[in-house]
Coordinates of C-alpha atoms in Angstrom, one line a residue:
X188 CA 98.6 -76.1 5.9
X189 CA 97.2 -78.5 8.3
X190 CA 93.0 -78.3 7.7
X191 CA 90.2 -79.5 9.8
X192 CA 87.3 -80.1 8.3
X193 CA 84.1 -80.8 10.0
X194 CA 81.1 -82.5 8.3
X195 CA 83.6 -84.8 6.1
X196 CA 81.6 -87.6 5.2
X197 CA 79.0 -85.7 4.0
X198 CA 78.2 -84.2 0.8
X199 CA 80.2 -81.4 0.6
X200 CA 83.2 -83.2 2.8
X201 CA 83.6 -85.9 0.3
X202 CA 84.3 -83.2 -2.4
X203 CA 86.3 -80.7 -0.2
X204 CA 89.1 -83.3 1.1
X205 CA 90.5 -84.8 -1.6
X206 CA 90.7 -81.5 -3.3
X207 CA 92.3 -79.5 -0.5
X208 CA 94.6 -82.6 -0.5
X209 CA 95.0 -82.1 -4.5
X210 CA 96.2 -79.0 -3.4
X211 CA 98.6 -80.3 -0.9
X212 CA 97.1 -79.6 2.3
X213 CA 97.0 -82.0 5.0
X214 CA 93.3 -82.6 6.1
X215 CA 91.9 -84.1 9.5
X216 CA 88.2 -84.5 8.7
X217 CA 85.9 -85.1 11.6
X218 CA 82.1 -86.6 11.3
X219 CA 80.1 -88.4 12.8
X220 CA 79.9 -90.9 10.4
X221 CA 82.8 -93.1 8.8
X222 CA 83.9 -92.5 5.4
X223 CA 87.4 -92.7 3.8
X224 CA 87.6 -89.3 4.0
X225 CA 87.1 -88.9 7.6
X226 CA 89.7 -89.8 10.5
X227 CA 87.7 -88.7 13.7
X228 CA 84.3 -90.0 13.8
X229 CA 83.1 -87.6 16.6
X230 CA 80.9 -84.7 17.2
X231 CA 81.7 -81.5 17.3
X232 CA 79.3 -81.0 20.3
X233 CA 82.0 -82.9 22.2
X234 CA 84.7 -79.6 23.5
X235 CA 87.0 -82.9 24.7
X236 CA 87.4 -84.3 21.4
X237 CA 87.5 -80.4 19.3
X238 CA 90.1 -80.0 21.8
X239 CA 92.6 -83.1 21.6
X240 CA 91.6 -83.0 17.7
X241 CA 92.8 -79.3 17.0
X242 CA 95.7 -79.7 19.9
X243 CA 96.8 -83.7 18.9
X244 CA 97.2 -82.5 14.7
X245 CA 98.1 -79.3 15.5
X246 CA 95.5 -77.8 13.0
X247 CA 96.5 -74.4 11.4
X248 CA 92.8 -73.7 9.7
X249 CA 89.5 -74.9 10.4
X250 CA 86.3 -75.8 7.5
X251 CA 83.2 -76.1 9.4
X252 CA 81.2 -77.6 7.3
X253 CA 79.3 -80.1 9.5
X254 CA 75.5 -79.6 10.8
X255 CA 71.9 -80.8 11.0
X256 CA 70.4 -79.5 8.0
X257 CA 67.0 -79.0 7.1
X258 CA 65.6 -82.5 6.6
X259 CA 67.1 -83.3 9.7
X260 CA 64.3 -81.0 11.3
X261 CA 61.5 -84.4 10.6
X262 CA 64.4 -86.6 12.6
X263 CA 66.2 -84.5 15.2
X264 CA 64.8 -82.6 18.1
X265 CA 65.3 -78.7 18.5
X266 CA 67.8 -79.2 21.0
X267 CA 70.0 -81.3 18.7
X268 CA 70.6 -78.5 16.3
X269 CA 71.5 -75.9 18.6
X270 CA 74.0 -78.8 20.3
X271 CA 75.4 -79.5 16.5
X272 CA 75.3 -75.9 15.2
X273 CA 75.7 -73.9 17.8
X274 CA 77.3 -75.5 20.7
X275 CA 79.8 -77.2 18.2
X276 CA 80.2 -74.0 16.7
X277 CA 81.4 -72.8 20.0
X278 CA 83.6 -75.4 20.5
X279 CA 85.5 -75.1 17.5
X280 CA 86.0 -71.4 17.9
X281 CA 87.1 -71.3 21.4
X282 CA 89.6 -74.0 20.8
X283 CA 90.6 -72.0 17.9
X284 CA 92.0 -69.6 19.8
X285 CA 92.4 -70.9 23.1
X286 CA 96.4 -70.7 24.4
X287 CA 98.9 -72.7 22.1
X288 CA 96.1 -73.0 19.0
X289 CA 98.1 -72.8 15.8
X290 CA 94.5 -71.9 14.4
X291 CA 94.8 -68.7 12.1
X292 CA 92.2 -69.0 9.7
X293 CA 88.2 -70.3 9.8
X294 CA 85.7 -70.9 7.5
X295 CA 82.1 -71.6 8.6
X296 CA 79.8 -72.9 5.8
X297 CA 76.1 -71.1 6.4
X298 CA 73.1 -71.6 4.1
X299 CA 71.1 -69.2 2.1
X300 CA 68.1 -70.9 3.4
X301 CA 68.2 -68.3 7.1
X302 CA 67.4 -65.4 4.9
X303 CA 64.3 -66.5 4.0
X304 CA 61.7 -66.0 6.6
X305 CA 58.2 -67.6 6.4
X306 CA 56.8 -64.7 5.2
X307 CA 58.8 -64.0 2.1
X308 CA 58.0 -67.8 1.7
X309 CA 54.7 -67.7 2.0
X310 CA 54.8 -64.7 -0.9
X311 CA 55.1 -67.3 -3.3
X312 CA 51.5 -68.1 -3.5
X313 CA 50.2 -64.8 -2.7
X314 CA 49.9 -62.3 -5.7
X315 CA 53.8 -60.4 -5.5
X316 CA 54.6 -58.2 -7.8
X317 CA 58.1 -58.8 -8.2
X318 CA 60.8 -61.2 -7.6
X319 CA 62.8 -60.7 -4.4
X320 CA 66.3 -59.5 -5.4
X321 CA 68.5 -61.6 -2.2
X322 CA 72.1 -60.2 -1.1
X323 CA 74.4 -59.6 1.7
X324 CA 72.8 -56.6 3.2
X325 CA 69.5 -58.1 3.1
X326 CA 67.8 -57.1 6.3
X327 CA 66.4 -58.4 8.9
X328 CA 67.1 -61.5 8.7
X329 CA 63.9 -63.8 9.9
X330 CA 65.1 -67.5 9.6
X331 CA 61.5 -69.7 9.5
X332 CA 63.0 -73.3 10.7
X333 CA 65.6 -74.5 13.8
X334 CA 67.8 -75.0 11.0
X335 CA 68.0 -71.2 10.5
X336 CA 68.0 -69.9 13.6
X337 CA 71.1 -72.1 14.3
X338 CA 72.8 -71.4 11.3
X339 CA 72.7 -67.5 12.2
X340 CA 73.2 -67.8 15.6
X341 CA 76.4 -69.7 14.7
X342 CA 77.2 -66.8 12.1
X343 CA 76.9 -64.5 14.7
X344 CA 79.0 -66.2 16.8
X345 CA 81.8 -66.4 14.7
X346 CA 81.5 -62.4 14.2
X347 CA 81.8 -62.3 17.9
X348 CA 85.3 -63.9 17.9
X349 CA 86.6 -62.4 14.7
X350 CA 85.5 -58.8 16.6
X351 CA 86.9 -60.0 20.9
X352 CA 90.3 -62.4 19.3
X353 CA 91.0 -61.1 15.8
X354 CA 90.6 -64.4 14.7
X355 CA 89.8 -64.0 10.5
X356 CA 86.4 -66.1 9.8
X357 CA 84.6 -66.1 6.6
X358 CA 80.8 -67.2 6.3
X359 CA 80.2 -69.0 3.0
X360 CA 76.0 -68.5 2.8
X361 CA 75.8 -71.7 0.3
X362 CA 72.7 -71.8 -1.9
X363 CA 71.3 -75.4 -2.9
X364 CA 74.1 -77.8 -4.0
X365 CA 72.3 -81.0 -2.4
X366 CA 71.5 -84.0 -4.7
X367 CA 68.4 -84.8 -2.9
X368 CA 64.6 -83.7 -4.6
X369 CA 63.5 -80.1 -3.5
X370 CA 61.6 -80.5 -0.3
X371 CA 58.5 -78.2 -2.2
X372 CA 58.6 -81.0 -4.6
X373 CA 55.2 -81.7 -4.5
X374 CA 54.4 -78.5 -5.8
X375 CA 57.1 -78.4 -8.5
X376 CA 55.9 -80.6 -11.9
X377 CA 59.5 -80.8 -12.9
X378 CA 61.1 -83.8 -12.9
X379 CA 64.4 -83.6 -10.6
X380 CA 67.2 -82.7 -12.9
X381 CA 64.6 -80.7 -14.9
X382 CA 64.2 -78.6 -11.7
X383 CA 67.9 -78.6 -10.5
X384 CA 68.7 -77.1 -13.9
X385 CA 66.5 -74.4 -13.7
X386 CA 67.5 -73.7 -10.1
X387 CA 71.1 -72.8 -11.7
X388 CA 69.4 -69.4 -13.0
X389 CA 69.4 -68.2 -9.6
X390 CA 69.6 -70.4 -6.5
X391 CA 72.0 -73.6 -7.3
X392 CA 75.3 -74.4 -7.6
X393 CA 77.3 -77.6 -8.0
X394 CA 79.0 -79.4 -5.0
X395 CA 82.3 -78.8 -7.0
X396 CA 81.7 -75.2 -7.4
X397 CA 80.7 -75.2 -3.7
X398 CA 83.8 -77.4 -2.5
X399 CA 86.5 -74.4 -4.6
X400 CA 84.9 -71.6 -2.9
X401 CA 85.9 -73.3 0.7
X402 CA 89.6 -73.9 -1.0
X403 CA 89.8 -70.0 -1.8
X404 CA 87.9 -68.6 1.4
X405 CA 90.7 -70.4 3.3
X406 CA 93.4 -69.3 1.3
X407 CA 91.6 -65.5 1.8
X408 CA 90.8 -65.3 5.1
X409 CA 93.5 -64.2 6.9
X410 CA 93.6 -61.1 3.9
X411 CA 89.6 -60.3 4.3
X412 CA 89.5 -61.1 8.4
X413 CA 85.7 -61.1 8.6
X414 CA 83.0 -61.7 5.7
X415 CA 79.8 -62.7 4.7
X416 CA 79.3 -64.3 1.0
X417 CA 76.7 -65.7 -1.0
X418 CA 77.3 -68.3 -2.8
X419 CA 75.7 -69.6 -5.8
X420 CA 75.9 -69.9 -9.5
X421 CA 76.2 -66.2 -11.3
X422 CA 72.7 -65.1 -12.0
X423 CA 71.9 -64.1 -15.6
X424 CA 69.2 -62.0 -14.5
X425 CA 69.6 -58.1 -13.7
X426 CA 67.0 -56.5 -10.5
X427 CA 65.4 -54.9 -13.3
X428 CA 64.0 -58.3 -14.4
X429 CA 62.5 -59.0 -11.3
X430 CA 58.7 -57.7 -12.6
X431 CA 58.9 -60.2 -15.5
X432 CA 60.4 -62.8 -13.5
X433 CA 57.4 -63.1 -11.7
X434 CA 54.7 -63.1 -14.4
X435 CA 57.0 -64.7 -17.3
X436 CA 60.0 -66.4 -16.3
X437 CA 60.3 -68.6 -19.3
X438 CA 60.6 -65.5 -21.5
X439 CA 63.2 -63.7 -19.5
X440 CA 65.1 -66.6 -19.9
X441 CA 64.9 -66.9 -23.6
X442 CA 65.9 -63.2 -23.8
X443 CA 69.7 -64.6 -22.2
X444 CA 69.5 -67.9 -23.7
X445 CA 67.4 -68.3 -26.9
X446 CA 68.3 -71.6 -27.4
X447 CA 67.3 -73.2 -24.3
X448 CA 63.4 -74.2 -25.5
X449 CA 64.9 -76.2 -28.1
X450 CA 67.2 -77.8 -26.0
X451 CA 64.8 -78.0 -23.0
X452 CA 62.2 -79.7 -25.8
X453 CA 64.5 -82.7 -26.8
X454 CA 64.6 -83.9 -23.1
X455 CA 61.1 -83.0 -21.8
X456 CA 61.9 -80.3 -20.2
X457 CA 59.9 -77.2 -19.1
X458 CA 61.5 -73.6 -17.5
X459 CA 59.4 -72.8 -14.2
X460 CA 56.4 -70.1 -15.2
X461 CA 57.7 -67.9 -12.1
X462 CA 61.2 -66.9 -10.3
X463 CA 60.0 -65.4 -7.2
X464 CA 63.6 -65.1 -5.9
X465 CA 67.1 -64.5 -7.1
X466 CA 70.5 -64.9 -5.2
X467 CA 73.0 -62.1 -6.4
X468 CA 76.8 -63.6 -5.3
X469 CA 78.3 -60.7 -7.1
X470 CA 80.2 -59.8 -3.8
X471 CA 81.3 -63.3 -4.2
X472 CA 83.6 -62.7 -7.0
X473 CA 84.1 -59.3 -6.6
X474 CA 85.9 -59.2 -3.5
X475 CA 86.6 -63.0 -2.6
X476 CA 87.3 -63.4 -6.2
X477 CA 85.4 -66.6 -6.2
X478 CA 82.9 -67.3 -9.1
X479 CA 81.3 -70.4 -9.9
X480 CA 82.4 -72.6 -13.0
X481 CA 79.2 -74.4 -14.1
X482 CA 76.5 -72.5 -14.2
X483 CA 72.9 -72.3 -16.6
X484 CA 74.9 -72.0 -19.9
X485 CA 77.6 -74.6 -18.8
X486 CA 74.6 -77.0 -18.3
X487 CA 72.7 -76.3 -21.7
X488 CA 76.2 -76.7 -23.7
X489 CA 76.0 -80.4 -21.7
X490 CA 72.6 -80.3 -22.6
X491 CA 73.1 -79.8 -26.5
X492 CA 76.3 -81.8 -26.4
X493 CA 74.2 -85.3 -24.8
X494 CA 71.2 -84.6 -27.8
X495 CA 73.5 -83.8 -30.7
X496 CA 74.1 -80.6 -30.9
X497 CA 72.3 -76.8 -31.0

């Protein structure tokens, strides 16, 4: 199979290509940037050069994976994300199936972050009574940023041409998986790792974990046709722990994990006092039968390994 994938020198591209190549694909990774794993430095905001790149390697699958992303909002105009994520969206799906496309698959990578509007984010200092239990048929959706807005309108696009040409598209709603420090860091007294681990409960996953569930969505797509996933690390947590979650999260967790203060106590570490949120990718596994590998237990067996033990 002969892949494009957009966004290649990012994150999330420099993971993704050399393991679709692992797994003996061909790749064509596009970006604006240069990187080794990128052979068109382009935008995807240019149809001339989505064109010739699709027609010239005669792709069979595309990973759209590039995009402004939410710092880019301090950096870029409005207009530049909705050229980027949804003009280039565009582009790629009407070359995908414009007349001799050998396109038969798509994969677009959407965020978690456009179902949060700004009033379920504003909750979080208000006095909520429970944590919100997020998944697929969440509704409305209310994105707060130009990062959402694109996003969605990009997801809706691709519905469009899954629904008018049949072509199969899955949308892989990503939770965090960036190494940067959380944007609300200010208001977070973790340290970064500290919070990243605690994120894994329910909104994190690792850029590996993130990079396999493109390799199996590709692989699935023509089977499925048209989806929407979330995709994050398995929660621990059930809805019915949603109450406690937001007046004791540290002792919900050491109901699942009763080690984890000891271990957390060896490195400094402290649990958040309140989950106001929790991703369920349950439909993840159950019917793209994708699951994530590392998740909170895989990092406190690290955790115990690194300071000698349980």
């Amino acid at each position: 199979m002969r892949i494009l994938v957009t966004g290649s020198s990012g994150w999330l591209g420099q993971t993704l290509v050399p393991r679709l190549r692992n797994a003996g694909s061909e790749v064509v990774g596009l970006d604006l940037l240069p990187a080794p794993t990128t052979q068109i430095v382009g935008s995807v905001a240019d149809r001339e050069l989505v064109r010739s790149t699709i027609r010239d390697f005669q792709v069979n699958a595309v990973i759209h994976s590039g995009a402004l992303h939410k710092p880019n909002i301090e950096t870029h105009e409005t207009s530049s994300f909705v050229s980027a994520n949804v003009q280039g969206t565009l582009n790629l799906l009407e070359e995908s199936v414009s007349p001799g496309s050998k396109v038969d698959r798509f994969v677009f990578t959407s965020t978690t972050s456009l179902m949060i509007s700004s009033e379920i984010r504003a909750a979080r200092s208000r006095n909520v009574t429970e944590a919100l239990w997020i998944d697929e048929d969440m509704t409305p959706l209310l994105p707060r940023n130009i990062y959402g807005v694109t996003k969605y309108a990009a997801e809706h696009l691709c519905r469009l041409f899954h629904q008018i040409h049949g072509l199969p598209v899955l949308i892989l709603r990503t939770a965090r998986f960036f190494p940067e420090e959380d944007d609300m860091a200010h208001e977070i007294s973790q340290s970064g790792p500290n919070t990243k681990a605690n994120e894994l409960l329910f909104r994190r996953l690792s850029v590996e974990d993130a990079s396999e569930s493109h390799v199996v969505a590709i692989s699935k797509a023509p089977e499925i046709g048209f989806d929407t996933f979330i995709i994050s690390a398995r929660t621990p947590f059930h809805r019915g722990d949603c109450k406690q979650l937001i007046t004791d999260a540290p002792a919900v967790v050491e109901r699942y994990f009763p080690h984890y203060g000891e271990l957390y106590k060896r490195v400094g570490w402290t649990m958040f006092e309140r989950i106001d949120r929790v991703y369920d990718s349950g439909k993840a596994s159950r019917v793209l039968g994708f699951e994530c590998r590392y998740r909170f237990k895989e990092m406190l067996d690290e955790l115990a390994a690194k300071t000698g033990g349980r």
